Coordinates of C-alpha atoms and ligand atoms in Angstrom, one line a residue:
M1429 CA 4.1 -93.5 4.0
E1430 CA 7.9 -93.5 4.2
R1431 CA 9.4 -91.3 7.1
L1432 CA 11.7 -88.8 5.7
N1433 CA 14.0 -86.8 8.1
T1434 CA 14.5 -83.1 7.9
K1435 CA 17.2 -83.0 5.3
E1436 CA 15.4 -85.4 3.1
L1437 CA 12.2 -83.3 3.4
V1438 CA 13.9 -80.0 2.5
K1439 CA 15.5 -81.7 -0.5
K1440 CA 12.3 -83.5 -1.6
Y1441 CA 10.3 -80.1 -1.8
G1442 CA 13.2 -78.0 -2.7
F1443 CA 12.5 -75.7 0.4
R1444 CA 14.3 -72.6 0.5
F1445 CA 15.2 -71.1 3.9
T1446 CA 14.1 -67.5 4.8
K1447 CA 16.9 -66.3 7.5
S1448 CA 14.3 -63.4 8.4
L1449 CA 11.9 -65.9 9.6
G1450 CA 14.4 -67.5 12.1
Q1451 CA 14.4 -70.8 10.2
N1452 CA 16.8 -73.2 11.7
F1453 CA 15.3 -76.7 11.5
L1454 CA 16.0 -79.5 13.9
V1455 CA 18.1 -82.5 12.4
D1456 CA 19.0 -84.2 15.8
P1457 CA 16.5 -86.7 16.9
T1458 CA 18.0 -86.8 20.4
V1459 CA 16.9 -83.2 20.8
V1460 CA 13.3 -83.9 19.5
R1461 CA 13.3 -86.8 22.0
D1462 CA 14.4 -84.6 24.9
I1463 CA 11.9 -81.9 24.0
I1464 CA 9.2 -84.5 24.1
E1465 CA 10.3 -86.0 27.4
G1466 CA 10.9 -82.6 29.0
S1467 CA 7.6 -81.2 28.2
N1468 CA 5.7 -83.9 30.1
I1469 CA 3.0 -84.1 27.5
T1470 CA 0.6 -87.0 27.4
K1471 CA -2.4 -88.2 25.3
A1472 CA -4.7 -86.0 27.6
D1473 CA -2.9 -82.9 26.3
H1474 CA -3.8 -80.4 23.7
V1475 CA -0.5 -78.9 22.3
I1476 CA 0.0 -75.7 20.5
E1477 CA 3.2 -75.6 18.4
I1478 CA 4.7 -72.3 17.2
G1479 CA 6.6 -72.7 14.0
P1480 CA 6.3 -76.3 12.8
G1481 CA 8.8 -76.0 10.0
V1482 CA 8.7 -79.2 8.0
G1483 CA 7.1 -81.0 10.9
T1484 CA 10.0 -82.8 12.5
L1485 CA 8.9 -81.9 16.0
T1486 CA 5.3 -81.9 15.1
R1487 CA 5.3 -85.6 14.1
A1488 CA 6.8 -86.4 17.5
L1489 CA 4.2 -84.2 19.2
L1490 CA 1.3 -85.8 17.3
E1491 CA 2.6 -89.2 18.6
A1492 CA 2.8 -88.1 22.3
A1493 CA -0.2 -85.6 22.7
G1494 CA -3.9 -85.9 22.1
Q1495 CA -4.1 -83.0 19.8
V1496 CA -1.6 -80.7 18.2
T1497 CA -2.5 -77.3 16.7
A1498 CA 0.5 -75.8 14.8
V1499 CA 0.7 -72.1 13.8
E1500 CA 3.1 -71.4 10.8
I1501 CA 3.7 -68.2 9.1
D1502 CA 5.7 -69.4 5.9
S1503 CA 3.2 -70.2 3.3
A1504 CA 5.7 -72.3 1.5
L1505 CA 5.6 -74.9 4.5
I1506 CA 1.8 -75.2 4.5
P1507 CA 1.6 -77.7 1.5
I1508 CA 4.6 -79.7 2.9
L1509 CA 3.0 -80.0 6.3
K1510 CA -0.3 -81.0 5.0
E1511 CA 1.1 -83.7 2.9
E1512 CA 3.6 -85.1 5.2
L1513 CA 1.3 -85.1 8.3
K1514 CA -2.0 -86.0 6.4
N1515 CA -2.3 -89.4 8.2
Y1516 CA -2.7 -87.8 11.6
D1517 CA -6.4 -86.9 12.5
N1518 CA -5.1 -85.1 15.6
F1519 CA -3.5 -82.4 13.6
R1520 CA -4.7 -78.8 13.0
L1521 CA -2.7 -76.4 11.1
I1522 CA -3.2 -72.6 11.2
E1523 CA -1.5 -70.5 8.6
G1524 CA -0.4 -67.2 10.0
D1525 CA 1.8 -65.0 12.4
V1526 CA 1.4 -66.3 15.9
L1527 CA 1.7 -62.7 17.3
K1528 CA -1.5 -61.9 15.4
T1529 CA -3.3 -65.1 15.9
D1530 CA -6.2 -65.4 18.3
L1531 CA -4.6 -68.1 20.4
K1532 CA -7.2 -68.2 23.0
A1533 CA -9.9 -69.0 20.3
L1534 CA -7.7 -72.0 19.4
T1535 CA -7.9 -73.5 22.8
Q1536 CA -11.7 -72.9 23.3
G1537 CA -10.7 -72.0 26.9
A1538 CA -9.5 -75.4 27.8
P1539 CA -5.8 -75.7 29.1
V1540 CA -2.9 -76.1 26.6
K1541 CA 0.7 -76.9 26.6
V1542 CA 2.9 -74.9 24.4
V1543 CA 5.9 -76.7 22.8
A1544 CA 8.1 -74.9 20.2
N1545 CA 11.7 -74.5 18.7
L1546 CA 11.1 -70.7 18.5
P1547 CA 12.2 -68.4 15.8
Y1548 CA 14.7 -66.4 17.8
Y1549 CA 14.0 -63.0 16.3
V1550 CA 10.5 -62.7 18.0
T1551 CA 11.2 -65.0 21.3
T1552 CA 10.4 -62.2 23.6
P1553 CA 7.3 -60.8 22.0
I1554 CA 5.9 -64.3 21.7
L1555 CA 6.8 -65.1 25.3
L1556 CA 5.2 -61.8 26.6
R1557 CA 2.0 -62.5 24.5
L1558 CA 1.7 -66.0 26.0
L1559 CA 2.2 -64.8 29.5
E1560 CA 0.4 -61.5 29.6
E1561 CA -2.7 -62.4 27.5
D1562 CA -5.6 -64.3 29.0
F1563 CA -4.4 -67.5 27.5
P1564 CA -4.9 -70.8 29.4
W1565 CA -1.4 -72.3 29.0
Q1566 CA -0.3 -75.0 31.6
S1567 CA 3.5 -75.1 30.5
I1568 CA 5.5 -73.8 27.9
T1569 CA 8.5 -75.9 26.6
I1570 CA 10.6 -73.8 24.2
M1571 CA 14.1 -73.9 22.6
I1572 CA 15.4 -70.4 22.6
Q1573 CA 18.8 -68.8 22.4
K1574 CA 20.9 -69.8 25.4
E1575 CA 21.5 -66.1 26.6
V1576 CA 17.7 -65.6 26.7
A1577 CA 16.9 -68.9 28.6
M1578 CA 19.7 -67.8 31.0
R1579 CA 17.7 -64.5 31.7
L1580 CA 14.4 -66.2 32.1
N1581 CA 16.0 -68.5 34.5
A1582 CA 18.1 -66.0 36.6
G1583 CA 17.8 -64.8 40.2
P1584 CA 18.7 -61.6 42.0
G1585 CA 22.3 -60.4 42.0
T1586 CA 23.3 -62.3 38.8
K1587 CA 24.4 -60.6 35.6
D1588 CA 21.4 -62.3 33.7
Y1589 CA 18.8 -61.0 36.2
G1590 CA 16.6 -58.5 34.5
S1591 CA 12.9 -57.5 34.1
L1592 CA 12.2 -60.6 32.1
S1593 CA 13.3 -62.9 35.1
V1594 CA 11.0 -61.1 37.4
L1595 CA 8.1 -61.2 34.9
I1596 CA 8.7 -65.1 34.4
S1597 CA 9.1 -65.9 37.9
Y1598 CA 5.8 -64.0 38.7
Y1599 CA 3.8 -66.4 36.6
A1600 CA 6.1 -69.5 36.5
D1601 CA 8.4 -72.0 37.7
T1602 CA 11.2 -72.7 35.3
E1603 CA 13.3 -75.8 34.5
L1604 CA 16.3 -76.2 32.1
I1605 CA 16.1 -79.1 30.2
R1606 CA 19.1 -79.3 27.9
L1607 CA 21.8 -77.4 25.9
V1608 CA 21.6 -77.7 22.1
T1609 CA 24.6 -76.8 20.0
P1610 CA 24.5 -75.3 16.5
V1611 CA 25.3 -78.7 14.8
S1612 CA 21.8 -79.9 15.7
F1613 CA 20.1 -77.5 13.1
I1614 CA 20.1 -76.8 9.3
P1615 CA 21.2 -74.1 8.7
Q1616 CA 23.3 -73.8 11.9
P1617 CA 22.6 -70.8 14.0
K1618 CA 25.6 -68.9 15.4
V1619 CA 24.6 -69.4 19.0
D1620 CA 24.0 -72.1 21.5
S1621 CA 20.4 -72.9 22.4
L1622 CA 18.6 -74.1 25.6
V1623 CA 15.5 -76.0 26.1
I1624 CA 13.6 -74.6 29.0
R1625 CA 10.2 -75.5 30.4
L1626 CA 7.8 -72.9 32.3
D1627 CA 5.2 -74.3 34.6
R1628 CA 2.4 -72.1 35.4
R1629 CA 2.1 -71.4 39.1
S1630 CA -1.3 -72.0 40.6
Q1631 CA -0.7 -68.6 42.3
R1632 CA 1.4 -65.8 41.2
R1633 CA 4.6 -65.6 43.2
V1634 CA 3.7 -62.4 44.9
A1635 CA 0.2 -60.3 44.9
P1636 CA 1.0 -56.8 44.4
K1637 CA -2.0 -54.4 45.1
D1638 CA -1.5 -52.6 41.6
E1639 CA 0.0 -55.1 39.0
Q1640 CA 0.5 -52.3 36.5
L1641 CA 2.5 -50.1 39.0
F1642 CA 4.6 -53.3 40.0
F1643 CA 5.6 -54.1 36.5
Q1644 CA 6.2 -50.5 35.8
L1645 CA 8.4 -50.3 38.9
V1646 CA 10.4 -53.5 37.8
R1647 CA 10.9 -52.3 34.3
Q1648 CA 12.1 -49.0 35.4
S1649 CA 14.4 -50.6 38.0
F1650 CA 16.4 -52.3 35.4
A1651 CA 16.3 -49.5 32.8
M1652 CA 19.8 -48.2 33.9
R1653 CA 21.4 -51.1 35.6
R1654 CA 24.6 -49.1 36.8
K1655 CA 22.5 -46.6 38.7
T1656 CA 20.8 -46.7 42.2
L1657 CA 17.2 -47.1 42.5
H1658 CA 17.0 -43.7 43.8
N1659 CA 18.3 -42.4 40.5
T1660 CA 16.8 -44.9 38.0
L1661 CA 13.2 -44.5 39.4
K1662 CA 13.1 -40.7 39.0
P1663 CA 11.6 -40.9 35.5
M1664 CA 8.5 -42.6 37.0
G1665 CA 7.6 -38.9 38.1
I1666 CA 6.6 -39.9 41.7
D1667 CA 6.9 -37.2 44.5
P1668 CA 10.4 -37.7 45.9
V1669 CA 8.9 -37.6 49.5
I1670 CA 6.5 -40.4 48.6
M1671 CA 9.5 -42.3 47.3
A1672 CA 11.7 -41.8 50.3
D1673 CA 8.8 -42.8 52.7
S1674 CA 8.1 -45.9 50.6
F1675 CA 11.6 -47.0 50.5
A1676 CA 11.8 -46.5 54.4
A1677 CA 8.5 -48.3 55.0
A1678 CA 9.5 -51.2 52.7
G1679 CA 12.7 -51.5 54.4
I1680 CA 14.8 -51.0 51.3
D1681 CA 17.8 -48.9 50.7
P1682 CA 17.4 -46.6 47.8
G1683 CA 21.2 -46.6 47.3
R1684 CA 20.8 -50.4 46.1
R1685 CA 20.6 -51.3 42.4
G1686 CA 17.5 -52.8 41.0
E1687 CA 19.4 -55.9 40.1
T1688 CA 19.9 -56.8 43.8
L1689 CA 16.0 -56.7 44.7
T1690 CA 13.8 -59.9 45.0
I1691 CA 10.4 -60.0 43.6
E1692 CA 9.1 -60.0 47.1
E1693 CA 10.9 -56.6 47.6
F1694 CA 9.7 -55.3 44.2
A1695 CA 6.2 -56.1 45.3
R1696 CA 6.6 -54.6 48.9
L1697 CA 8.0 -51.3 47.5
S1698 CA 5.3 -51.1 44.9
D1699 CA 2.5 -51.7 47.6
E1700 CA 4.1 -48.8 49.8
I1701 CA 4.2 -46.5 46.9
K1702 CA 0.7 -47.4 45.9
E1703 CA -0.7 -46.7 49.4
R1704 CA 0.9 -43.5 49.4
L1705 CA -0.3 -42.3 46.0
G1706 CA -3.7 -43.6 46.9
H1707 CA -3.6 -41.2 50.0
E1708 CA -2.5 -38.4 47.9
E1709 CA -5.3 -38.9 45.4
N1710 CA -7.9 -39.1 48.3
Q1711 CA -6.9 -35.8 49.7
Ligands
LIG2176 N1 9.8 -76.7 14.4 C1 10.8 -76.7 13.3 C2 12.0 -77.4 13.8 O1 12.1 -77.6 15.0 O2 12.6 -78.1 12.9 C3 11.2 -75.4 12.8 C4 11.7 -74.3 14.0 S1 12.4 -72.8 13.2 C5 13.5 -72.4 14.4 C6 11.0 -71.5 13.5 C7 9.8 -71.8 12.7 O3 8.9 -70.7 13.1 C8 9.9 -71.7 11.2 O4 9.2 -72.7 10.6 C9 9.4 -70.3 10.7 O5 8.8 -70.2 9.5 C10 8.3 -70.0 12.0 N2 8.0 -68.8 12.2 C11 8.7 -67.7 12.2 N3 8.1 -66.6 12.6 C12 6.8 -67.0 12.8 C13 5.6 -66.3 13.4 N4 5.7 -65.0 13.6 N5 4.5 -66.9 13.5 C14 4.5 -68.4 13.3 N6 5.6 -69.2 12.7 C15 6.7 -68.4 12.7

């Protein structure tokens, strides 16, 4: 069958873009090539693609990977994908919202690599779902809005550093792959994009005694960026004496701002709080 490019496919099927679904389709073959190369996929891999569109990236994935499962929400794209990719017996298409799909069931427990040109309106919810659910991802290679990618990749003391940076570094090592400008898409988005790969760490970067408390502490520490930790952590409702003792024991000045703390310092502070809260509960 003749291979049509993105623009030709959109024309052939008279496809109409839905802006609210974040539909910006790739038209630049060099970006497709760099995503495939950057994702390190081989014929041994099962890839999950989120939002295949008219299948531009999907076709390249089908040729590089062992198996590809794609999840697409727009029912108008389903017949196009079925027709255009019918010659690939390693392709499975799921119609649905990735946020409501049982991703773990798609993998049957075996490790997978996620590759996607993500719809930007749901980047963070999709990422949180992939990371926090018990889903066996090995790597996640995604094209996302540049500003969000910078946040995922940021370290302490920088303007991009936030709770998302800490969360990502807890689970993964990150690698920026390339910048993609609006001309690589139809229709063109208003912002630059970056391709970034997250590689799952074999061990979490830190091992807090209470993971829930650790994440609560991280989120709250960035809730009011201009305030000191002493002030911004007050809404957690922890006894001020316990807080003061925990800061002292962790060797962290409560006059610092959350954005200056390393992930190790967050873990240390959360463990000191946990220990004192535990003592209080046992009394
Ligand atoms: N992969 C194609 C490409 O690179 O040309 C399309 C990428 S486009 C940025 C995002 C795709 O995600 C669209 O096909 C859109 O319909 C789909 N999408 C949007 N929200 C989704 C959701 N919640 N679940 C699954 N797919 C979604």
